[in-house]
Coordinates of C-alpha atoms in Angstrom, one line a residue:
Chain H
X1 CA 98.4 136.5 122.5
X2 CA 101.8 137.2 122.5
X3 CA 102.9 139.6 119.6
X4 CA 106.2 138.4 119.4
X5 CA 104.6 135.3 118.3
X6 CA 102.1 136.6 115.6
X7 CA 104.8 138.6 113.7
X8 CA 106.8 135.5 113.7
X9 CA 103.8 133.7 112.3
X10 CA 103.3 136.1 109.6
X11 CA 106.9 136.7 109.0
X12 CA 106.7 132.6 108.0
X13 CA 103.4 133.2 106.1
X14 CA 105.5 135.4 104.1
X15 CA 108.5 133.4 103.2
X16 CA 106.0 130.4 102.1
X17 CA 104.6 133.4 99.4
X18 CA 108.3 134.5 98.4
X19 CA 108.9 130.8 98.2
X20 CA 106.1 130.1 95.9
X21 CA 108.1 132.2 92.9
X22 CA 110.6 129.2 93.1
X23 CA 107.6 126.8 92.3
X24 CA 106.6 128.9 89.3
X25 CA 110.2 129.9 88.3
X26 CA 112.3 126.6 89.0
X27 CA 113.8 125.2 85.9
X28 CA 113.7 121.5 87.5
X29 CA 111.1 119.6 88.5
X30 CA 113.8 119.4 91.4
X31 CA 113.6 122.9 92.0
X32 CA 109.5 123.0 92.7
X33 CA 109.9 119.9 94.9
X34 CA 112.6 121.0 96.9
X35 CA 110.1 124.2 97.4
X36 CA 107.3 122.0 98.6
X37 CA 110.2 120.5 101.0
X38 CA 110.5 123.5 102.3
X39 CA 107.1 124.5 103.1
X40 CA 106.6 121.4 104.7
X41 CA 109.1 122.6 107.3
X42 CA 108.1 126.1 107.8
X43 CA 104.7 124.8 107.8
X44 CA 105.7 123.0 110.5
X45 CA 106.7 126.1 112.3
X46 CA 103.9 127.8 111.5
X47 CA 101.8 124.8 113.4
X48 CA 103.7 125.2 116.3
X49 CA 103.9 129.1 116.7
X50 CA 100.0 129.0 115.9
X51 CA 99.9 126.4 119.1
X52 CA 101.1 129.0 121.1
X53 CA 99.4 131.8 119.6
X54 CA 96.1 130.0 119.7
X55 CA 96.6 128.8 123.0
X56 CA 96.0 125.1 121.5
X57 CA 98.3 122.6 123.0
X58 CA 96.6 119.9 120.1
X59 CA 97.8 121.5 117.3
X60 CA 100.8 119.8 117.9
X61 CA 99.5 116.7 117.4
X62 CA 98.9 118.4 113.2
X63 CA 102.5 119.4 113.1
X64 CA 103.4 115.6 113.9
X65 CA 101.3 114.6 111.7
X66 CA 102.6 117.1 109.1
X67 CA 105.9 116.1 109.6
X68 CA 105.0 112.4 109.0
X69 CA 103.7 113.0 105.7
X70 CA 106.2 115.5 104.6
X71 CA 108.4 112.8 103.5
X72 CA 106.6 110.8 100.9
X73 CA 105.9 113.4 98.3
X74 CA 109.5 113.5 97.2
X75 CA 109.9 109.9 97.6
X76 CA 106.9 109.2 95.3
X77 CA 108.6 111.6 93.2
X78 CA 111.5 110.6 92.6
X79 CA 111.3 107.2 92.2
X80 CA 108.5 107.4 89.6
X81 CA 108.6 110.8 88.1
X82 CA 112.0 111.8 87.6
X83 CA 114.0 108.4 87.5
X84 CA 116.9 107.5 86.0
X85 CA 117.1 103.8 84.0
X86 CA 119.8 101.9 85.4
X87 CA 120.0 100.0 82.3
X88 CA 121.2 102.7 79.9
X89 CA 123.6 103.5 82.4
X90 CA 122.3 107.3 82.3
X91 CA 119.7 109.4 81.4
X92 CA 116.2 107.4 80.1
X93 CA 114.8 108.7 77.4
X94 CA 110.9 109.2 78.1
X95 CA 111.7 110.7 81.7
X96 CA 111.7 114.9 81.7
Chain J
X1 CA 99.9 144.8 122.9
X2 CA 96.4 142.7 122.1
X3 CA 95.1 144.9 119.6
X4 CA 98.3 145.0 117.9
X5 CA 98.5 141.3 117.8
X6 CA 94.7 140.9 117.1
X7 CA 95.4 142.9 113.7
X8 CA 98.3 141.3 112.9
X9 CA 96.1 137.2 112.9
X10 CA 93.5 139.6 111.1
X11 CA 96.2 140.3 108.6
X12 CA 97.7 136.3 108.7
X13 CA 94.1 135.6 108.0
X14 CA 94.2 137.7 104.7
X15 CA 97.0 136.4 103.4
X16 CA 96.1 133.3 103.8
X17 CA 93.0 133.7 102.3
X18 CA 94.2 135.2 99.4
X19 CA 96.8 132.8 98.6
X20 CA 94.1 129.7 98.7
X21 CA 92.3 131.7 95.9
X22 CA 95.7 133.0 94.0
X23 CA 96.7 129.1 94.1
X24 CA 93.1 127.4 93.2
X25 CA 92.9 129.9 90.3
X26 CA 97.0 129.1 89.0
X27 CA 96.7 125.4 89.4
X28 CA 93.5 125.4 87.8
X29 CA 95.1 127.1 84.9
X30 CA 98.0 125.9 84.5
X31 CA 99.0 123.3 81.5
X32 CA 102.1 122.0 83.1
X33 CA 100.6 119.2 85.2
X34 CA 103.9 118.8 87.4
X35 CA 103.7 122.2 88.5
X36 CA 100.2 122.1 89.1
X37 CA 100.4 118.8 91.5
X38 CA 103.2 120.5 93.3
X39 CA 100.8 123.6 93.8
X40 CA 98.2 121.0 95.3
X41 CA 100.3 119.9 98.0
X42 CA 101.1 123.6 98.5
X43 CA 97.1 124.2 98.6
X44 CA 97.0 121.9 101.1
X45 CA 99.5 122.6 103.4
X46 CA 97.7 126.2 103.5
X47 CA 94.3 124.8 103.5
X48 CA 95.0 123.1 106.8
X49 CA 96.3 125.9 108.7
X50 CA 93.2 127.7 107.4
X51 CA 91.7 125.1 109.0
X52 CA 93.3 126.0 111.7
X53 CA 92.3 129.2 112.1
X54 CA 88.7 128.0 111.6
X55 CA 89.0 126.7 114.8
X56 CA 88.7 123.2 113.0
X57 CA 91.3 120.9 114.5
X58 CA 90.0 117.6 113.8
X59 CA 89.7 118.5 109.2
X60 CA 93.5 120.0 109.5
X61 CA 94.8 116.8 110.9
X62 CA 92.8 115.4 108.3
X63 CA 94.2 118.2 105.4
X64 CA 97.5 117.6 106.5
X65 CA 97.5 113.5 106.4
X66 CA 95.0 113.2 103.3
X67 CA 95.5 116.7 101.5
X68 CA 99.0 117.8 101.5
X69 CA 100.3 113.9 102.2
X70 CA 98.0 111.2 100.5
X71 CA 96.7 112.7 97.5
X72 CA 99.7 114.2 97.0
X73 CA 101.4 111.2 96.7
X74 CA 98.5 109.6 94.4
X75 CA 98.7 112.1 91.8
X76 CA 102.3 111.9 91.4
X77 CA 101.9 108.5 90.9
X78 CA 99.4 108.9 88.9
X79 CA 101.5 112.2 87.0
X80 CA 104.3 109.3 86.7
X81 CA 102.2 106.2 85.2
X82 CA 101.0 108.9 82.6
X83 CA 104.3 109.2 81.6
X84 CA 105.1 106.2 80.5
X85 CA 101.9 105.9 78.3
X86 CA 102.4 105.2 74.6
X87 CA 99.9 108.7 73.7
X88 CA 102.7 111.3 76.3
X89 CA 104.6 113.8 74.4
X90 CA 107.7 111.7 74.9
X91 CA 108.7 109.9 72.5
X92 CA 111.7 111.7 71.1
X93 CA 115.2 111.5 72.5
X94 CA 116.1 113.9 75.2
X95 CA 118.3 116.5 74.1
X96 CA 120.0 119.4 76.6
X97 CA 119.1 119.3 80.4
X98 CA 115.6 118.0 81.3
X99 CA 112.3 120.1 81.2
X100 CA 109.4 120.1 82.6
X101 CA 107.9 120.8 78.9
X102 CA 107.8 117.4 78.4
X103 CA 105.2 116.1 80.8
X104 CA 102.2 115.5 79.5
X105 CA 99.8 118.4 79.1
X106 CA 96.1 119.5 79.4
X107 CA 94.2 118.9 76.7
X108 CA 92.1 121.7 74.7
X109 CA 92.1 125.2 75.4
X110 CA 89.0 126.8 76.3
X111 CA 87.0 129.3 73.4
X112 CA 86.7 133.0 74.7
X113 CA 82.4 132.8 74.7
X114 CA 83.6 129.6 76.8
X115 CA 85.4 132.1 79.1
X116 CA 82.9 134.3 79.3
X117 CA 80.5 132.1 80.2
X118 CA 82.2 130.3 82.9
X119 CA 83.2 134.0 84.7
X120 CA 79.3 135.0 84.7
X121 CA 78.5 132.1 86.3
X122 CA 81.2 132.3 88.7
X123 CA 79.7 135.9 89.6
X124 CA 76.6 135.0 89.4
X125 CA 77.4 131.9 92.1
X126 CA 79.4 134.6 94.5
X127 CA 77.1 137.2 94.7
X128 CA 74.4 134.5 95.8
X129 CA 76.6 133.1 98.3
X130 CA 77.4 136.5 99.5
X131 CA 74.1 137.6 99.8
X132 CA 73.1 135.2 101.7
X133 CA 76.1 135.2 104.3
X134 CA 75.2 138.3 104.7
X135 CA 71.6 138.4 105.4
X136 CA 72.1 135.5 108.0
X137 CA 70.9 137.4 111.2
X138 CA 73.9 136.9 113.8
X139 CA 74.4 135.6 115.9
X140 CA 74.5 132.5 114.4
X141 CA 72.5 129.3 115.2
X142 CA 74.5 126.2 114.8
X143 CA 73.6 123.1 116.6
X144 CA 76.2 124.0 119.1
X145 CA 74.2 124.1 122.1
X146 CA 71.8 121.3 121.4
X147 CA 75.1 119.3 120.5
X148 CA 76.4 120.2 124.2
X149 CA 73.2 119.2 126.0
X150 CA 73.3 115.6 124.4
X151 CA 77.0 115.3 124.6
X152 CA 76.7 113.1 127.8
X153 CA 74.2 110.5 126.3
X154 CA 76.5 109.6 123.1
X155 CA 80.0 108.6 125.6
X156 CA 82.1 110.7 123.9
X157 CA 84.0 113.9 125.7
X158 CA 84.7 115.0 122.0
X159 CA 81.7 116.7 120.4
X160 CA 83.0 115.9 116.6
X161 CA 83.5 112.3 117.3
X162 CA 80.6 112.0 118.8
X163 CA 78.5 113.6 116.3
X164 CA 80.4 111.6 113.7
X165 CA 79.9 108.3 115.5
X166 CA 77.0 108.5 117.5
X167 CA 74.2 111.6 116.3
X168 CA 75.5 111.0 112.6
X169 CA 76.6 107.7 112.7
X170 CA 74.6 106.5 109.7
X171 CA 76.7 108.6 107.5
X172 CA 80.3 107.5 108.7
X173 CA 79.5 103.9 107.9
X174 CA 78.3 105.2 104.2
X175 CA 81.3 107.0 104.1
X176 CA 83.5 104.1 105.2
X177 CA 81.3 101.7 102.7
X178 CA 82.1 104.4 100.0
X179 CA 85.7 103.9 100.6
X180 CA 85.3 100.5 100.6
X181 CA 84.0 100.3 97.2
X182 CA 86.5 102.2 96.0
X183 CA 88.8 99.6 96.4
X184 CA 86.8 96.9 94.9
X185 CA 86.6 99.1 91.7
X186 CA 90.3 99.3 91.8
X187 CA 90.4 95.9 92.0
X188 CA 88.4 95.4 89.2
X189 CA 90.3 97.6 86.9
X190 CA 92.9 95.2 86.5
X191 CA 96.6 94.7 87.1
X192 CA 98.9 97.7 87.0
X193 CA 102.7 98.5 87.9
X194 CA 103.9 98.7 91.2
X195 CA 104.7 102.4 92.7
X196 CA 107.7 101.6 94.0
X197 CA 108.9 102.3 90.1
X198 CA 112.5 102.3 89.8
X199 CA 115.3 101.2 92.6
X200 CA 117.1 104.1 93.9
X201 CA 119.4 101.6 96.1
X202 CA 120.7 103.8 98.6
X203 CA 120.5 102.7 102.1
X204 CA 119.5 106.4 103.5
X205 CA 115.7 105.4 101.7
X206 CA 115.6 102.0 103.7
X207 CA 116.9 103.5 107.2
X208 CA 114.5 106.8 107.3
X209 CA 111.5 104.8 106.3
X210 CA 112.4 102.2 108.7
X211 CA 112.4 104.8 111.6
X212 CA 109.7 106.7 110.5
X213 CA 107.3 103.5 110.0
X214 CA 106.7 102.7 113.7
X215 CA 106.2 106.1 114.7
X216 CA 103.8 106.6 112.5
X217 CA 102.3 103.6 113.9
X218 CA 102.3 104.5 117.5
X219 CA 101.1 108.6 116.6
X220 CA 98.3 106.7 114.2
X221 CA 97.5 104.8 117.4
X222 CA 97.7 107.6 120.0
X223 CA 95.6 110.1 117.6
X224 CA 92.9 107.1 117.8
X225 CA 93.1 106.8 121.1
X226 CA 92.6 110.6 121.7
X227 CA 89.8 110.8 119.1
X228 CA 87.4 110.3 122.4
X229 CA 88.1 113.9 124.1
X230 CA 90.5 115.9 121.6
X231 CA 91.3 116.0 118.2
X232 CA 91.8 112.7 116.6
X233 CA 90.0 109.8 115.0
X234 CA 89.8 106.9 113.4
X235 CA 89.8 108.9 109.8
X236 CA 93.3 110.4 110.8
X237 CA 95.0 107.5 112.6
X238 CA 93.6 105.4 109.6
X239 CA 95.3 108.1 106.8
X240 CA 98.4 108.5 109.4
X241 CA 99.2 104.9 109.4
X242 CA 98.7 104.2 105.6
X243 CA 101.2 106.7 105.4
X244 CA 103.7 104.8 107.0
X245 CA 103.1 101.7 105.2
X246 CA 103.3 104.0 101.8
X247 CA 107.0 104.9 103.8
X248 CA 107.7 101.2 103.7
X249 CA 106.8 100.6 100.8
X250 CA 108.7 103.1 98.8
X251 CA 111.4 102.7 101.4
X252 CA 112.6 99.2 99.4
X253 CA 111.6 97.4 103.0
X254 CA 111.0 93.5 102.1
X255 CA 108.0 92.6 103.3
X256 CA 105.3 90.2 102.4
X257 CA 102.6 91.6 100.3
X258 CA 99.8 89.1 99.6
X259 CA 97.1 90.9 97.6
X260 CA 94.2 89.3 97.3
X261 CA 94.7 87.0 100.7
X262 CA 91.9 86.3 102.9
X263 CA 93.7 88.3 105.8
X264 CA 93.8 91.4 103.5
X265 CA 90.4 91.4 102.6
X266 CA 89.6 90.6 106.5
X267 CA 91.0 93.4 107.3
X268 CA 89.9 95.7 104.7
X269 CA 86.2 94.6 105.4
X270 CA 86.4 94.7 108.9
X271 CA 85.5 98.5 109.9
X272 CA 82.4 98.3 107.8
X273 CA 81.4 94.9 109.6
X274 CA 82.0 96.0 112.9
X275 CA 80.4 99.1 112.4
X276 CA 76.9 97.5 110.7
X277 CA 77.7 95.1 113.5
X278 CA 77.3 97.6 116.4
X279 CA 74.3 99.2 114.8
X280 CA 72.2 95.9 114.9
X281 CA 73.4 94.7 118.3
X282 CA 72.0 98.6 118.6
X283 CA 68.8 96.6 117.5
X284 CA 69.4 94.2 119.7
X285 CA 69.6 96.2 123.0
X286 CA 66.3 97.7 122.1
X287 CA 66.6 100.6 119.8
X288 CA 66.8 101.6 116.6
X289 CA 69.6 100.6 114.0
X290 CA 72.9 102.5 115.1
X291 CA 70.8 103.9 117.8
X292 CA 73.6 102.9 121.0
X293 CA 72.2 102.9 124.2
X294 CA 74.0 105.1 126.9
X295 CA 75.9 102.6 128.7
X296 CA 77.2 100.6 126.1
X297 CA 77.5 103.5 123.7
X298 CA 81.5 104.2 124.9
X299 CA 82.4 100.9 124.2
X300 CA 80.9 100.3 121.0
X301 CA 82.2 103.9 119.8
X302 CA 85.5 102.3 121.0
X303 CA 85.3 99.1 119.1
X304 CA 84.1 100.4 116.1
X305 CA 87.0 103.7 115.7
X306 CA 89.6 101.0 116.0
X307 CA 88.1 98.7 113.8
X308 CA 87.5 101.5 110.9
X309 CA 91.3 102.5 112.0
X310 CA 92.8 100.0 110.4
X311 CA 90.3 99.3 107.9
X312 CA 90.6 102.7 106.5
X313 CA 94.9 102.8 106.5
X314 CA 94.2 99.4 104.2
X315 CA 92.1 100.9 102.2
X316 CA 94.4 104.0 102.0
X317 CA 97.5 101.8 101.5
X318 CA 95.8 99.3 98.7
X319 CA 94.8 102.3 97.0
X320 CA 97.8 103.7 96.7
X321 CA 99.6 100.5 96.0
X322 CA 96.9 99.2 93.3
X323 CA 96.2 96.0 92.1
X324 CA 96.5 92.4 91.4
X325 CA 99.3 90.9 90.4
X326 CA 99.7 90.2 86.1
X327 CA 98.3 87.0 85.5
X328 CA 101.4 85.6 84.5
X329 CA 103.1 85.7 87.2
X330 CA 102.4 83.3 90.6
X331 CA 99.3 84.3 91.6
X332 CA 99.1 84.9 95.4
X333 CA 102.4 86.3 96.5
X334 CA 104.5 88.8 95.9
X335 CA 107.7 90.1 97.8
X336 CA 107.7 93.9 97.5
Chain W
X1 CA 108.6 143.5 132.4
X2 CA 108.3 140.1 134.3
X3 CA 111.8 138.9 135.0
X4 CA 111.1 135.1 133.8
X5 CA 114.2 133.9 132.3
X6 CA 112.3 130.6 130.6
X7 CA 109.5 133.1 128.4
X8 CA 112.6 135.9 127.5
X9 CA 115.0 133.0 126.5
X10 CA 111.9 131.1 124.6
X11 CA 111.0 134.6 122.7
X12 CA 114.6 135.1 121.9
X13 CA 115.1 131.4 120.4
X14 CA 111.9 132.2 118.3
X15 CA 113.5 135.2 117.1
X16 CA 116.5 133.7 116.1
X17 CA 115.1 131.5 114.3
X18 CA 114.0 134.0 111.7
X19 CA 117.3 134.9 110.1
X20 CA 117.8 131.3 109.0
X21 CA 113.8 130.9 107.5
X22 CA 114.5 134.0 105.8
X23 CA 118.3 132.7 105.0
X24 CA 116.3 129.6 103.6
X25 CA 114.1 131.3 101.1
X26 CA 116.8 133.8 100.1
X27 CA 118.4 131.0 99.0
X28 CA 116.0 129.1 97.5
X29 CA 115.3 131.7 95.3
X30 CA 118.7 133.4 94.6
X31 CA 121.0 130.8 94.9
X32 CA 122.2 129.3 90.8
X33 CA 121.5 125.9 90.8
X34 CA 119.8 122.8 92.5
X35 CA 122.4 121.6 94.5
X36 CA 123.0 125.2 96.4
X37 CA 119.4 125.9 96.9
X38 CA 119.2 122.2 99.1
X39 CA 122.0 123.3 100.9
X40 CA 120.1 126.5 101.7
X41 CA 116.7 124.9 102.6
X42 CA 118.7 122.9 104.7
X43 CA 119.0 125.2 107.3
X44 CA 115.7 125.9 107.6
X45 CA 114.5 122.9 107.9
X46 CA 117.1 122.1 111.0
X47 CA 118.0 124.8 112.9
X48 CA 115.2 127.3 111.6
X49 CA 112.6 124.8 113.0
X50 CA 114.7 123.7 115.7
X51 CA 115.3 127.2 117.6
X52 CA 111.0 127.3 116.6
X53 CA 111.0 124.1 119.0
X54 CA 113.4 125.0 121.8
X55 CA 112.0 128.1 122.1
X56 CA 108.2 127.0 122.5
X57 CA 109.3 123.9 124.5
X58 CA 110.9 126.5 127.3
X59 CA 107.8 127.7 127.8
X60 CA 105.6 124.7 127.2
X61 CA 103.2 123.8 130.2
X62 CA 104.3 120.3 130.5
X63 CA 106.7 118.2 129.9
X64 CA 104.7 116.2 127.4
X65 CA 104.2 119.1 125.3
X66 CA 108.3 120.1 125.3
X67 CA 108.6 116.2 124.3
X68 CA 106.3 116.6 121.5
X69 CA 107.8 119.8 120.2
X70 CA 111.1 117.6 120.3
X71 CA 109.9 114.8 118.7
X72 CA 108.5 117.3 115.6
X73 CA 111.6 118.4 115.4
X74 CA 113.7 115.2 115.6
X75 CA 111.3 113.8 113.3
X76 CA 111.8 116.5 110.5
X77 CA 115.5 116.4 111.0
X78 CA 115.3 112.8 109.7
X79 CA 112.4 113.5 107.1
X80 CA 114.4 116.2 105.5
X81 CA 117.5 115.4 105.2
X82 CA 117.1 112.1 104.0
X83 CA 114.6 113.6 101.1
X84 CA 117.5 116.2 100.7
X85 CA 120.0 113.8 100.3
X86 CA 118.2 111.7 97.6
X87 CA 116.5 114.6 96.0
X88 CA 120.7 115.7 95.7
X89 CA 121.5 112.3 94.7
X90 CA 118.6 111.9 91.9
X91 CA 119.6 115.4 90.5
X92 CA 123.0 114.7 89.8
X93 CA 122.7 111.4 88.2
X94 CA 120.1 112.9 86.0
X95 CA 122.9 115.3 85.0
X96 CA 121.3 118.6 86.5
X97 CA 124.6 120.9 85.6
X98 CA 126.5 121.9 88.8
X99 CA 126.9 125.8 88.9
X100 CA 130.5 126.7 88.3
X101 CA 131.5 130.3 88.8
X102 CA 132.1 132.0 85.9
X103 CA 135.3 133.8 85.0

């Protein structure tokens, strides 16, 4: 195991924590998504540094998976949480 | 060097351990929904590296596509359709920037004798399950080496799939019926709005989810394929590709949804068919129901992990996508 | 100390990467306003991951594995910024206030 590796591992673990005070802070609902954006991507990282860590050439096949996913979250999001009627030309108002 | 970096996965380990907890316990608590959602897809995103670390590849692939991806996805839906509901604390006009205070919220508060019940049985449940880890005499017996022995009868290399689809095979096809059923209770809960909720008409939405689409196609395909010796399945090709189509879908692609068609339902019914379909030819071949014998046992694993492949991304996609279409408009088609 | 130019290049990319996770959540967290904070994760997401990739794929076994690390990290290139961008978009037609520096 190379120890380069681990401290970068837990140096990520790390960031996801000091990223979670965004989730509970973030004014938005943009804000806690755009948090979950980014742990999808150092999640990611994490996956692969653990592959080599691990010595387990199928985690990869997890981080592809992981990076598939990432995507529809936000999508789902914004299209039926945080949306914006076209109709009134602005702001709608029963969306937060 | 290896003790150093031994401690230090000792420490990831911790950390990781004490965030599951610190998140179960905050989005358990918490009375702003949005945030708690969020906090899911968080939980599951650490759940399956935990996974990971478990030495469990085959539930983090699963974690990943159903946990941090699928549900996800359903309960922001789900979040979004509460919304619009005529009892959500949003009827007034909007005034100043936007808030999460105006989701809807949990309902009644718990009494304190309420809380102090729940946190003795809580103790009372830990201390049972710790007392028991602990008095299990190691080194552990598991079923590992029995597992091993057998491993060449079932025609699997991969000892998960083969105890999911040959030793414990009776319990994937309940499983897949399960799932099944799920959709015809959907089904019969009537019609409901589309998810793709409102256009966002830029062309950035329509080109991603046209690129990612067929990759997830080919990775849900490959991670079937390799089901057989590594990591894989027909459970995570099936949630990988219903992913893509949930891409396409949101993505504003045009294409031809028919819900109720004969092809649909084919399709949807086809893993469980195939599967009860292999466990009597089973019969057939002289043995028991599901009971493959050793030659043919590759082959049939084969047939049926494609088959419940795609059944299980329709399923996936159908529940995500709902319903029937109102009765008032053309019944049969509808161009998504 | 083994003189293998592929593992001392692929630990040094790894390394680098760090500054620009760490850049990411620094910003996340300190920068004012929605709009500042994608452009922060941004970098994380592309080159943070992307230095993870190249820097693993040096030392990769086979060439299949250094084509998968690529293809995670193409694939999240696309995922991201195209979820950036309309996350950005959404925001400012919903009227999230762009930060203005105050006199």
């Amino acid at each position: 195991m190379s120890l380069v590796y681990v401290a970068v591992a837990l140096i990520l673990l790390l960031t996801i924590l000091a990223g979670l005070i965004r989730i509970v802070r973030g004014p938005t609902p943009a804000d806690r998504m755009l948090a979950g954006q980014l742990f999808g991507s150092t999640g990611v990282a994490l996956l692969l540094i653990l592959s080599s860590v691990l010595r387990v050439p199928m985690l990869l096949d997890t981080a592809l998976v992981l990076v598939l996913v990432a995507q529809t979250a936000i999508l789902v999001f914004l299209r039926n949480l945080w949306t914006v009627s076209r109709e009134k030309g602005g702001e709608d108002a029963s969306e937060p | 060097m290896e003790e150093a970096a031994i401690v230090g996965m000792k420490i990831f380990d911790g950390v990781i351990a004490c965030m599951l907890v610190w998140l179960a316990w905050r989005l358990s608590t918490l009375r702003d929904l949005f945030q708690a959602v969020v906090l899911f897809i968080v939980f599951g995103l650490i759940m399956a590296v935990a996974w990971v670390r478990l030495g469990a590849l085959d539930v983090a692939l699963a974690e990943a596509a159903i946990g941090a991806g699928l549900s996800g996805a359903l309960f922001l839906l789900a979040l979004g359709r509460m919304m619009r509901e005529p009892g959500a604390k949003n009827g007034a006009e909007l005034k100043g920037p936007p808030s999460t205070r105006d989701l809807p919220e949990k309902g009644n508060r718990t009494s304190f004798m309420g809380h102090v019940f729940l946190l003795g049985f809580v103790l009372v449940l830990t201390s049972t399950l710790g007392g028991v880890l602990f008095s299990i005499p190691l080194p552990a017996q598991s079923l590992r080496a029995k597992i091993f022995a057998e491993i060449g009868n079932s025609g699997i290399g991969h000892p998960v799939t083969a105890v999911l689809l040959n030793f414990r095979g009776y319990d994937t096809l309940l499983e897949i019926a399960v799932m099944l059923l799920g959709v015809v209770v959907l089904w019969s809960l009537g019609a409901s709005r589309s998810p793709q909720g409102v256009l966002l008409d830029d062309p950035i939405l329509g080109a991603s989810a046209r690129l990612m689409a067929p990759i997830s196609i080919v990775v849900a395909g490959y991670l079937l394929w390799s089901g057989g010796d590594s990591p894989g399945g027909a459970f995570q090709a099936g949630a990988v590709m219903a992913m893509g189509g949930i891409l396409l879908v949101l993505g504003e692609v045009r294409f031809r949804f028919v819900p109720m068609s004969s092809g649909l339902r084919s399709v949807l019914a086809a893993g469980l068919v195939v599967f009860l379909g292999t466990g009597i030819s089973a019969m057939g071949m002289g043995g028991r129901f599901l009971e493959y014998p050793r030659d043919w046992a590759g082959t049939l694993i084969v047939l049926v992990e494609l088959a419940a492949g795609v059944s299980i991304a329709a399923i996936l996609l159908i529940l995500f996508m709902g319903d029937k279409p109102d009765q008032e408009t053309s019944p049969g088609d509808r161009v998504i | 100390m083994p003189l293998n130019l592929n593992v001392w290049l692929g630990h040094a990319l790894v390394l680098c990467s760090i500054p620009f996770f760490l850049a990411g959540t620094v910003g996340l967290l300190r920068f004012p306003d929605v709009y500042s904070r994608i452009h922060a994760i941004t970098k994380a997401d592309n080159l943070g991951l992307g230095m993870v990739a190249m820097g693993l794929a040096l030392q990769a076994d086979s060439w299949t594995l250094s084509a998968k690390l690529l293809a995670v990290w193409l694939l999240a290139l696309v995922g991201s910024s195209a979820s950036c961008h309309l996350l950005a978009r959404s925001a400012l037609r919903k009227g999230v206030a762009v930060w203005k520096k105050p006199r």
